[in-house]
Coordinates of C-alpha atoms and ligand atoms in Angstrom, one line a residue:
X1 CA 19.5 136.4 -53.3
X2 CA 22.6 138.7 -53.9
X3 CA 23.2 137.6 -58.5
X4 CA 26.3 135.8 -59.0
X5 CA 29.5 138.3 -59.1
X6 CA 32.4 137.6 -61.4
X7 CA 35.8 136.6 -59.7
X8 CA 39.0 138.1 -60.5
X9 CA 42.2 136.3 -60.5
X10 CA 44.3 139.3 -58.7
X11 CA 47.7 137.3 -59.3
X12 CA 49.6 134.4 -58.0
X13 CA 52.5 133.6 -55.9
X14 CA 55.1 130.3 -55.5
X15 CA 57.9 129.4 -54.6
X16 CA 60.4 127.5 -57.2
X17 CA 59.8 123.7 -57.1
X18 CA 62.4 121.6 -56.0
X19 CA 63.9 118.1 -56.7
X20 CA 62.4 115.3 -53.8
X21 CA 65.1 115.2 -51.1
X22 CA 67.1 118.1 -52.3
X23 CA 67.2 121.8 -51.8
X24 CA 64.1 121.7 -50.1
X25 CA 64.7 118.3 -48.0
X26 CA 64.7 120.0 -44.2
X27 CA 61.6 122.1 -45.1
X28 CA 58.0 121.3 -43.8
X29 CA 54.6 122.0 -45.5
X30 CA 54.0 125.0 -43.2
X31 CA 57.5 126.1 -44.1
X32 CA 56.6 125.9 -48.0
X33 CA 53.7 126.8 -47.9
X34 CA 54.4 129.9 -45.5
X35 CA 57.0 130.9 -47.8
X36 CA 54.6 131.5 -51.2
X37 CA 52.2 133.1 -48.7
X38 CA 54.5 135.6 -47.8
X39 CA 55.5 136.5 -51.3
X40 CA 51.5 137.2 -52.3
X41 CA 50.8 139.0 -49.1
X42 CA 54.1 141.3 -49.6
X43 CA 53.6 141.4 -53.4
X44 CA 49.9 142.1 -52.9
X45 CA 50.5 144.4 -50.0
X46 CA 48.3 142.1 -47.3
X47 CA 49.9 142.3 -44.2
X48 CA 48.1 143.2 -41.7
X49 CA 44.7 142.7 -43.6
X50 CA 41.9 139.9 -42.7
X51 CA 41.4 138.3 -46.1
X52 CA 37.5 136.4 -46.7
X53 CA 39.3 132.8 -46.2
X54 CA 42.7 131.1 -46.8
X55 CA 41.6 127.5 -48.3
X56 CA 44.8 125.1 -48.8
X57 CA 45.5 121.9 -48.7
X58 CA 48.2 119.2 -48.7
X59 CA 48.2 115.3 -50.5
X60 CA 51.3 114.3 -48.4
X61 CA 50.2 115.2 -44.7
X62 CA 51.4 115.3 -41.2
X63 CA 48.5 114.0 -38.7
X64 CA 50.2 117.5 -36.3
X65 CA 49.0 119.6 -39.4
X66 CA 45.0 119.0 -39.2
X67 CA 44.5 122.3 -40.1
X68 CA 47.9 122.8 -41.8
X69 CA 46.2 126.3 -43.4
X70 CA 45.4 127.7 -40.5
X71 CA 48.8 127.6 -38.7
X72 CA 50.5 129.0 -41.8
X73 CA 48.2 132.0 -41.4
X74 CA 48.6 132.2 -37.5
X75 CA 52.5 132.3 -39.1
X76 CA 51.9 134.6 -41.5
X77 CA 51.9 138.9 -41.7
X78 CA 47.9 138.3 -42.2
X79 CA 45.7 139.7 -39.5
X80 CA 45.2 136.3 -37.2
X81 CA 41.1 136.7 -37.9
X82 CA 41.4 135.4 -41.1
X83 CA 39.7 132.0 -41.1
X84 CA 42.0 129.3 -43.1
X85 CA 41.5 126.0 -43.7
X86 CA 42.9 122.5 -45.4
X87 CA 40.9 120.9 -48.3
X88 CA 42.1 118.0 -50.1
X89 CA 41.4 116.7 -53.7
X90 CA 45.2 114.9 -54.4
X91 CA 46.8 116.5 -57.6
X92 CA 43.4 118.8 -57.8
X93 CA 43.7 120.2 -54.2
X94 CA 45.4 123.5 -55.8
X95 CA 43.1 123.9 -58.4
X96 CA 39.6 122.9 -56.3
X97 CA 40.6 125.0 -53.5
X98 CA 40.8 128.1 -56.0
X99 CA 37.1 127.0 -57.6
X100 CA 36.2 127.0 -53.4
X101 CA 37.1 130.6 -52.9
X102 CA 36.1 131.4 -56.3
X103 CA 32.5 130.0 -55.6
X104 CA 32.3 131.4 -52.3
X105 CA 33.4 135.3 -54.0
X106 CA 30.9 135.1 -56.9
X107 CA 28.4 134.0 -54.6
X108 CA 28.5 137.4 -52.0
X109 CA 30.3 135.4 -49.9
X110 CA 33.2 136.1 -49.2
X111 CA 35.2 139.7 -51.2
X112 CA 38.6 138.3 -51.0
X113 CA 40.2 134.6 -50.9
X114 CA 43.7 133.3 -51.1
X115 CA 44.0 129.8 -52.4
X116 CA 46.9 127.7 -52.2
X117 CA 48.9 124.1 -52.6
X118 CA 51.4 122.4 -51.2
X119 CA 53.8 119.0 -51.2
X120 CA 56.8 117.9 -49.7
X121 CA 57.0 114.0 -51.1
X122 CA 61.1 114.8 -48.9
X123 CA 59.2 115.5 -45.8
X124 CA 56.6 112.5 -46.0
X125 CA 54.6 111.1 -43.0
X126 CA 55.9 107.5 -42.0
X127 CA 53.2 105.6 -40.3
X128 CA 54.6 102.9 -38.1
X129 CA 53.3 99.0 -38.6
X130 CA 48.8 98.9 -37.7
X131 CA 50.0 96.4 -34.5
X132 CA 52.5 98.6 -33.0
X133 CA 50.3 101.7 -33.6
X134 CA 47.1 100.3 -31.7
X135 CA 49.5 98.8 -29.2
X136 CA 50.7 102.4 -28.6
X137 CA 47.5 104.1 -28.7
X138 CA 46.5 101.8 -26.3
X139 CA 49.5 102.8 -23.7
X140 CA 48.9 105.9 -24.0
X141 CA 45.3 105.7 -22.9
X142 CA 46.3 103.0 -20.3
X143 CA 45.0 104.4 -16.6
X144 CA 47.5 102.6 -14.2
X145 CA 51.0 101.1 -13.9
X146 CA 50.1 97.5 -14.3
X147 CA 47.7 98.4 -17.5
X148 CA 50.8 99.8 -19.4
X149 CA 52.7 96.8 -17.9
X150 CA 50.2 94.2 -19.9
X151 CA 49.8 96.5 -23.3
X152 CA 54.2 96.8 -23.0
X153 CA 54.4 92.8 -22.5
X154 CA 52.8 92.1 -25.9
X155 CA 55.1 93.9 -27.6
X156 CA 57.1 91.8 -29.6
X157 CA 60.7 92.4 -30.3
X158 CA 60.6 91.5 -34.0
X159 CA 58.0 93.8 -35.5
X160 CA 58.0 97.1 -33.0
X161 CA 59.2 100.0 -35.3
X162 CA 58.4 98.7 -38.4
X163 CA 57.9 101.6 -40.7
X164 CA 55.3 101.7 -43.6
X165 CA 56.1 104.1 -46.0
X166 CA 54.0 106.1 -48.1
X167 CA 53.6 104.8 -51.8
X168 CA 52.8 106.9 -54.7
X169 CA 49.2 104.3 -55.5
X170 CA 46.0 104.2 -55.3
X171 CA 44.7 101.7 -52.7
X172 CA 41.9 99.8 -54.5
X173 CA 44.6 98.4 -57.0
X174 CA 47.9 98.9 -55.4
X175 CA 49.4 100.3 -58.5
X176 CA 51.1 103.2 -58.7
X177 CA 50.2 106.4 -60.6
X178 CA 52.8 105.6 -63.5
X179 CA 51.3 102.0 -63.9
X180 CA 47.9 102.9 -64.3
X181 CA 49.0 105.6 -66.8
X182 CA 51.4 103.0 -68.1
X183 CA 48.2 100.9 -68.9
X184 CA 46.1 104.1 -70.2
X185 CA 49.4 104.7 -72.7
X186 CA 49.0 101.2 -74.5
X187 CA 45.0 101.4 -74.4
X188 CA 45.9 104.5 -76.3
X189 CA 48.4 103.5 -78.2
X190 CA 50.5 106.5 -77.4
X191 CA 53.9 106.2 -78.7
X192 CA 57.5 106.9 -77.2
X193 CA 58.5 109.6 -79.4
X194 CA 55.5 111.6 -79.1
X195 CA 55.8 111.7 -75.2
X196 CA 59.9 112.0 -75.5
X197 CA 58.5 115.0 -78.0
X198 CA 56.1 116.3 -75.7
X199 CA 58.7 116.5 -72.6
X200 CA 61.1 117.9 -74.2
X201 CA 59.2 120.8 -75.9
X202 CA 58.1 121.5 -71.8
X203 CA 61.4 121.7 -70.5
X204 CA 62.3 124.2 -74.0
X205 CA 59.3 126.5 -73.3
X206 CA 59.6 126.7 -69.5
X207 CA 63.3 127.6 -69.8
X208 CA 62.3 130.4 -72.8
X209 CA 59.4 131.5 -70.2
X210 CA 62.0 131.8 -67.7
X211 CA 64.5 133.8 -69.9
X212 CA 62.4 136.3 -70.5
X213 CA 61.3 136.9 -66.7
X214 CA 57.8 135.3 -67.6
X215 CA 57.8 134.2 -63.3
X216 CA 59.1 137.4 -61.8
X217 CA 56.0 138.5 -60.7
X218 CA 54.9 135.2 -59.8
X219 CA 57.8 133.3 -58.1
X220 CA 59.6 134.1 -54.9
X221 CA 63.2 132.4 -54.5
X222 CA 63.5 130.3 -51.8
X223 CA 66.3 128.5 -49.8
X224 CA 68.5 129.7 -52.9
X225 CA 66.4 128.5 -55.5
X226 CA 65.7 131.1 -58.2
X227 CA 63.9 128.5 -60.5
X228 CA 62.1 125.7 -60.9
X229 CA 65.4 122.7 -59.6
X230 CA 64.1 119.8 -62.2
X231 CA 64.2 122.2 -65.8
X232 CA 66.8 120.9 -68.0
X233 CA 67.1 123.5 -70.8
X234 CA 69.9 121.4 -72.0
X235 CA 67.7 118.5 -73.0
X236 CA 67.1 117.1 -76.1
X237 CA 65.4 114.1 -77.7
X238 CA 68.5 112.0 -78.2
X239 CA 68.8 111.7 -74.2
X240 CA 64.8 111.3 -73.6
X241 CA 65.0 109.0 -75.8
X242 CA 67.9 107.0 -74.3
X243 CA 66.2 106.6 -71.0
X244 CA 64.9 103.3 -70.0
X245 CA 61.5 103.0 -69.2
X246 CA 60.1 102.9 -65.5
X247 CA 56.8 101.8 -65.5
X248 CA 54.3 99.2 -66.9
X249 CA 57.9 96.8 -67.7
X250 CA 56.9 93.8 -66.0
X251 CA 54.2 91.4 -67.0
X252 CA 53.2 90.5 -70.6
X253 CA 53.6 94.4 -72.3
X254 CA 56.5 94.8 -71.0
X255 CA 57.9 95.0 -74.3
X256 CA 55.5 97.9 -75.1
X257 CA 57.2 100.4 -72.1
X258 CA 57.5 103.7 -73.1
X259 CA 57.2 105.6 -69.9
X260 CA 60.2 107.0 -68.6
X261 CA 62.0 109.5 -66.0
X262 CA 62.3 112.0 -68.7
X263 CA 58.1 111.7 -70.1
X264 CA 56.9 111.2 -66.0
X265 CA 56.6 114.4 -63.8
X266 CA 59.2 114.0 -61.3
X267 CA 58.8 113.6 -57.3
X268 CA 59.0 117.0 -56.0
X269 CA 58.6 119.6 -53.1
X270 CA 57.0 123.0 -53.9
X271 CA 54.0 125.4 -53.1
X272 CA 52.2 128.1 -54.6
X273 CA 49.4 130.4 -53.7
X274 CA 46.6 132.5 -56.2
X275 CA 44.8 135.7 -54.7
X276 CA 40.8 136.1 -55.8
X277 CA 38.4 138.6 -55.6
X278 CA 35.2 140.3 -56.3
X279 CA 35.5 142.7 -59.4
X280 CA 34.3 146.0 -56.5
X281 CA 37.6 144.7 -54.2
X282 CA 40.0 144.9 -56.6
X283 CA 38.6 148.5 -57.4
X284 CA 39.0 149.7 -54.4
X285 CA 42.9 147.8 -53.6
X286 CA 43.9 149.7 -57.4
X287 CA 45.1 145.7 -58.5
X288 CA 44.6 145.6 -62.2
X289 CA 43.1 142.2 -62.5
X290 CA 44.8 139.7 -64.8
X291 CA 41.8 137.2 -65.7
X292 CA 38.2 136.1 -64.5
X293 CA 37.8 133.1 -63.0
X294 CA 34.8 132.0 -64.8
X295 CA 33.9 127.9 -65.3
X296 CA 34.9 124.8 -63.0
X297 CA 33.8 121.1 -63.2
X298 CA 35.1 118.5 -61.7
X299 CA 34.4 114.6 -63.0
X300 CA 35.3 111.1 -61.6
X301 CA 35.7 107.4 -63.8
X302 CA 35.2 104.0 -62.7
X303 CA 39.0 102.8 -63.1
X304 CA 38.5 100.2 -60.2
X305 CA 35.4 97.9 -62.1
X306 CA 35.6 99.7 -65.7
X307 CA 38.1 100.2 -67.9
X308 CA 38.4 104.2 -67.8
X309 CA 42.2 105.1 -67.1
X310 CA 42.7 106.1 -63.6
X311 CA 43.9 109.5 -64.6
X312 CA 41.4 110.1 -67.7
X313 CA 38.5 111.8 -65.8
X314 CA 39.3 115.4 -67.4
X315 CA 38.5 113.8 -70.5
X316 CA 35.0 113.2 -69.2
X317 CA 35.1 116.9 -67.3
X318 CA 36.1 118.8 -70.1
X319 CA 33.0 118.4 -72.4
X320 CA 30.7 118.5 -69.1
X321 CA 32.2 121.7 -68.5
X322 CA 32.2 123.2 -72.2
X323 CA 28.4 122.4 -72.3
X324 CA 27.5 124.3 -69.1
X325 CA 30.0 127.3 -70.7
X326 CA 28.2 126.9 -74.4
X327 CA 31.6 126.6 -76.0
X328 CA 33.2 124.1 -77.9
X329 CA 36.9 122.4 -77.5
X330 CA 38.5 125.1 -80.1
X331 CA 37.3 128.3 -78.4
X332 CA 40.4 128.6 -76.2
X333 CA 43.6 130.5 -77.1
X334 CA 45.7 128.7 -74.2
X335 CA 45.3 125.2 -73.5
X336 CA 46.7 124.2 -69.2
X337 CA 46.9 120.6 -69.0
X338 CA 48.7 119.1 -66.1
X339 CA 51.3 117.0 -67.0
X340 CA 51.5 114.6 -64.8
X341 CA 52.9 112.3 -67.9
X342 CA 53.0 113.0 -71.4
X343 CA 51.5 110.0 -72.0
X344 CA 48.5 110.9 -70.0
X345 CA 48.5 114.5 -71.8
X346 CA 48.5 112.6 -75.5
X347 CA 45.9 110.0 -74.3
X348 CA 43.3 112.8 -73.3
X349 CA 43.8 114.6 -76.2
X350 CA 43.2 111.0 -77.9
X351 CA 40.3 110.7 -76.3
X352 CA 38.7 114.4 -77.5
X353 CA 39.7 113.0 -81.0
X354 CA 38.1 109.6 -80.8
X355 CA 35.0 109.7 -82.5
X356 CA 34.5 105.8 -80.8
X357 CA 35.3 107.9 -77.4
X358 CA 32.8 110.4 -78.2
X359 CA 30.0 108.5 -79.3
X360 CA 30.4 105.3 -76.7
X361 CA 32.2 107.3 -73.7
X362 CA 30.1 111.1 -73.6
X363 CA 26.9 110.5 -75.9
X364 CA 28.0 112.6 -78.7
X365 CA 27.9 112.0 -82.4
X366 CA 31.0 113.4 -82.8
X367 CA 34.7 113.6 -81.3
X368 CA 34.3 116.6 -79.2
X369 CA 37.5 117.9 -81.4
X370 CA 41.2 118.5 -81.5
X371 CA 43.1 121.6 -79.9
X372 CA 45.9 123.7 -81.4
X373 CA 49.0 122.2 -80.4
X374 CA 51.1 125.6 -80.2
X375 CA 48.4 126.3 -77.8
X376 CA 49.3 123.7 -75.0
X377 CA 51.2 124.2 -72.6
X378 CA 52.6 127.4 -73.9
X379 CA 55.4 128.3 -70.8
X380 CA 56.3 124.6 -70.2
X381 CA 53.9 122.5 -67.4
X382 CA 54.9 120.0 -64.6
X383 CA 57.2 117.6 -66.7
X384 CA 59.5 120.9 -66.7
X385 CA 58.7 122.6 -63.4
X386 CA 58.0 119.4 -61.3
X387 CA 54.8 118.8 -59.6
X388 CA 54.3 119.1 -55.8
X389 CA 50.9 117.5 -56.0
X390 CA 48.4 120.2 -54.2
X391 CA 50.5 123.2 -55.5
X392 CA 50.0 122.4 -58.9
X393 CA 46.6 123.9 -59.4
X394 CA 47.6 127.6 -58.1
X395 CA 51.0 127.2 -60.1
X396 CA 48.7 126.8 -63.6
X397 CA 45.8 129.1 -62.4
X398 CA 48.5 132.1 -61.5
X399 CA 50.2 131.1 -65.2
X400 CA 47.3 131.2 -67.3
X401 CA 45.9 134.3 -66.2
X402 CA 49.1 136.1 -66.5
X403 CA 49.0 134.6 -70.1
X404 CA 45.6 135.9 -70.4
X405 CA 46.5 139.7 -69.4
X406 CA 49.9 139.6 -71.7
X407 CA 48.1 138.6 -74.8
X408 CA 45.7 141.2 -73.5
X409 CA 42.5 139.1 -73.9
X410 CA 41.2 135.7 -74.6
X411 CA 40.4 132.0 -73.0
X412 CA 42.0 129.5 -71.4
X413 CA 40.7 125.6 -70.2
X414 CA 42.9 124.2 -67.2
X415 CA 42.8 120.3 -66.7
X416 CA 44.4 118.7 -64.1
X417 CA 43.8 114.7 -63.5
X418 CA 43.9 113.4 -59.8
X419 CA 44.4 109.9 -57.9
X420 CA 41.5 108.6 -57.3
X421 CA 40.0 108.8 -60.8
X422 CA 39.2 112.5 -60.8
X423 CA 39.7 115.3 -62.8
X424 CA 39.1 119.0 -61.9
X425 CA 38.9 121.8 -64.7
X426 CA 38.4 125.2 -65.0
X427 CA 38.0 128.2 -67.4
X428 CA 39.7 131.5 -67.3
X429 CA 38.9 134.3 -69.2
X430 CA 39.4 138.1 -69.8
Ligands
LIG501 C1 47.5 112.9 -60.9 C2 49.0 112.9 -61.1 O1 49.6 113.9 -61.2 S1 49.7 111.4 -61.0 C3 51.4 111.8 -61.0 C4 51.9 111.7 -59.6 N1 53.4 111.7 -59.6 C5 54.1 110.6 -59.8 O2 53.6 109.5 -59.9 C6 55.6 110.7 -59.8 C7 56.2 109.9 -60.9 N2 57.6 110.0 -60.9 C8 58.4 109.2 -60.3 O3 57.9 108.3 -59.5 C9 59.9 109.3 -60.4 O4 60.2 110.6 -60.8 C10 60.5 108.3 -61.5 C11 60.3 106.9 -61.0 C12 59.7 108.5 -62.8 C13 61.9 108.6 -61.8 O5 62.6 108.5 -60.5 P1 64.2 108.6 -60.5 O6 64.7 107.4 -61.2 O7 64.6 108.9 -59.1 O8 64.5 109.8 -61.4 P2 65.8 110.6 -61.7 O9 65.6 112.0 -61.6 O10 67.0 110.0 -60.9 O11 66.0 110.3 -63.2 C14 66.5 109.1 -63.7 C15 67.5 109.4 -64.8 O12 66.8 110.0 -65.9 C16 67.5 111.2 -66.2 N3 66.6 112.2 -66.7 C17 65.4 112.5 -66.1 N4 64.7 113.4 -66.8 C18 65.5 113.7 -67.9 C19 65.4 114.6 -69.0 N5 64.3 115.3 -69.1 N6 66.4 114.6 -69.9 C20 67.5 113.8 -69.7 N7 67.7 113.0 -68.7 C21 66.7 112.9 -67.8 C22 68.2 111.6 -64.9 O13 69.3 112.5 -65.2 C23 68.6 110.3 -64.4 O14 69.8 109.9 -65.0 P3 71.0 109.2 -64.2 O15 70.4 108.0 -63.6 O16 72.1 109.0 -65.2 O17 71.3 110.2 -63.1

């Protein structure tokens, strides 16, 4: 068997992310996603090239796009005999598809990969009531006149186009995201001011990132968006703090709300895309490579009969993954953890603290430690930028590994939870 190769984060391309059912609001997936491809295959000087394998993948889906991946490529400057496809781990689809390719190029399999994301939450499917869709898939597979006559005459006039509309939760408890995080915030005790804090030092550090052209290389405008729609540079704790709180305000902690519009990522529309390759293919393209792609884990908790959070898996992930590595919770110079909300950020980083956590929760006889705050988050994360659910993985893999190259050296941990009580990480070094 061919030994394992190391895989090279060549660089990374997106598009700004936009407000839900704004700038974006007439654009599809493919358009998105199309549009962040053509910026890495331009940037990276691709056209016309078969790449190993596009992997991509969607949370928010069309049932036309089954293989939304591929017909971007088939629309893209790529030579058409590039295989692509659609993968799908909800807020981890960006990341896992980048560990895919990554795997697939250390392994001899593939020299090249592009890995990608993308999330319209403007351009959602609508499903139409379970009746009236059976009904209809029946007419359409009806043979003769008087079989479509029957199927038609059962159609009722009160429930026909009944829409069900997609909701942001998780089907086993019908609560949204920002309840179950709502309920992880008071297990943890995590306290207003400290996400209010938390948010607003995102929105400061993605606007200083974006002042000093920190995204050039890795952002293509789009639609007349030249950065990320949601930043608000002009921020500041006094309005965070003056917003009401959105979820966990019903019931008998209602009281106890913390979580707000201004600590929750918002609803928004975006993609991004990271290029990977062997070490011997960047060589031979002259791309400097910016960081090696080098650790991955993925975990899952039982949120529907325990009493892990839904979104706490990367606390579990984490440690899994610093075992495999031999390296401990303080060997990192960067810290990437999605912010889906800061209260989910501050109750992970609880959780790494707890010295209960550690000894009941992973087996160990101590916490498994605290990080350097200055190192979190260093350029702002998805409370700032917004998070289009699958293109927030390539957004944070294309970040750190630029921040790896600038600072010329070092380590970085990437933690992004998911729906379904998953969490996906990955190491970066250089
Ligand atoms: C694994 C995972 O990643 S799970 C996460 C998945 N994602 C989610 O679940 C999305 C969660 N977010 C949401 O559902 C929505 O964004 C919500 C419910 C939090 C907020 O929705 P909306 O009320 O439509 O937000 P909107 O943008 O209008 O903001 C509400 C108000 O807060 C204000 N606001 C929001 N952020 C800020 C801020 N940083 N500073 C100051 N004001 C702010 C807005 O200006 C607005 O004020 P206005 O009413 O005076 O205009």
């Amino acid at each position: 068997m061919q030994s394992i190769r190391r895989v090279a984060v060549i660089g990374g391309n997106r598009i700004p992310f936009a407000r839900s059912n704004s700038r974006y609001a007439s654009a599809s997936n493919a358009d998105l996603l199309g549009a962040a491809l053509d910026g890495l295959i331009a940037r990276f000087g691709l056209a016309g090239q078969r790449v190993g394998e596009v992997v991509a993948g969607a949370v928010l889906k069309h049932s036309k796009d089954f293989n939304l991946t591929r017909e971007v490529v088939l629309g893209s400057k790529l030579d058409p005999h590039t295989p692509a496809y659609d993968i799908q781990q909800a807020c981890g689809t960006g990341l896992e598809a980048a560990i895919l390719v990554a795997n697939k190029i250390a392994l001899g399999q593939l020299d090249v990969g592009i890995a990608g994301g993308v999330d319209t939450t403007s351009d959602a499917p609508l499903a139409i009531n379970e009746d009236m869709r059976r009904t209809l898939l029946k007419l359409n597979s009806a043979r003769t006149l008087g079989e479509r006559l029957k199927i038609a005459a059962k159609l009722r006039p009160h429930q026909p186009f009944r829409p069900e509309l997609p909701r942001n939760a998780e089907p086993r408890t019908g609560l949204s995201m920002g309840e179950h995080a709502a309920r992880t915030a008071l297990r943890w005790q995590i306290d207003r001011r400290s996400q209010d804090e938390l948010a607003l030092r995102s929105h400061q550090r993605l606007a200083a990132a974006n002042d000093r052209g920190f995204f050039d290389d890795l952002m293509t405008p789009y639609l007349g968006l030249t950065r990320d729609q949601n930043l608000r540079p002009d921020t500041s704790l006094e309005k965070l703090g003056a917003l009401r709180p959105v979820f966990g305000t019903r019931g008998p902690d209602a009281e106890q709300a913390t979580m707000t519009a201004g600590n929750s990522s918002p609803l928004t529309d975006g993609a991004s895309t990271v290029l990977l390759a062997s070490e011997q293919w960047a060589r031979e393209h002259q791309l400097p490579v910016l960081a090696w792609f080098s650790w991955s884990e993925t975990a899952a908790v039982d949120f529907v009969h325990g009493d892990e959070g839904l979104l706490m898996a990367p606390a579990y992930a984490v440690p899994r993954m610093l075992d495999r590595a031999g390296l401990t919770l303080r060997d990192f110079d960067f810290y990437e953890i999605h912010e889906a909300f800061a209260s989910q950020v501050l109750a992970t980083l609880a959780a790494w603290e707890s010295a209960e956590f550690g000894k009941d929760r992973l087996g160990r006889d101590a916490p498994l430690g605290a990080i350097d705050r200055d190192r979190l988050n260093v350029n702002g994360s998805s409370l700032a930028a917004g998070h289009p659910f699958a293109a927030t993985g390539g957004r944070i893999v294309a970040t750190l590994a630029k921040l790896l190259a600038e600072k010329g050296g070092g380590r970085g941990l990437i933690s992004i939870c998911a729906a379904g009580g998953q969490g996906v990480t990955a190491i970066l070094e250089r």
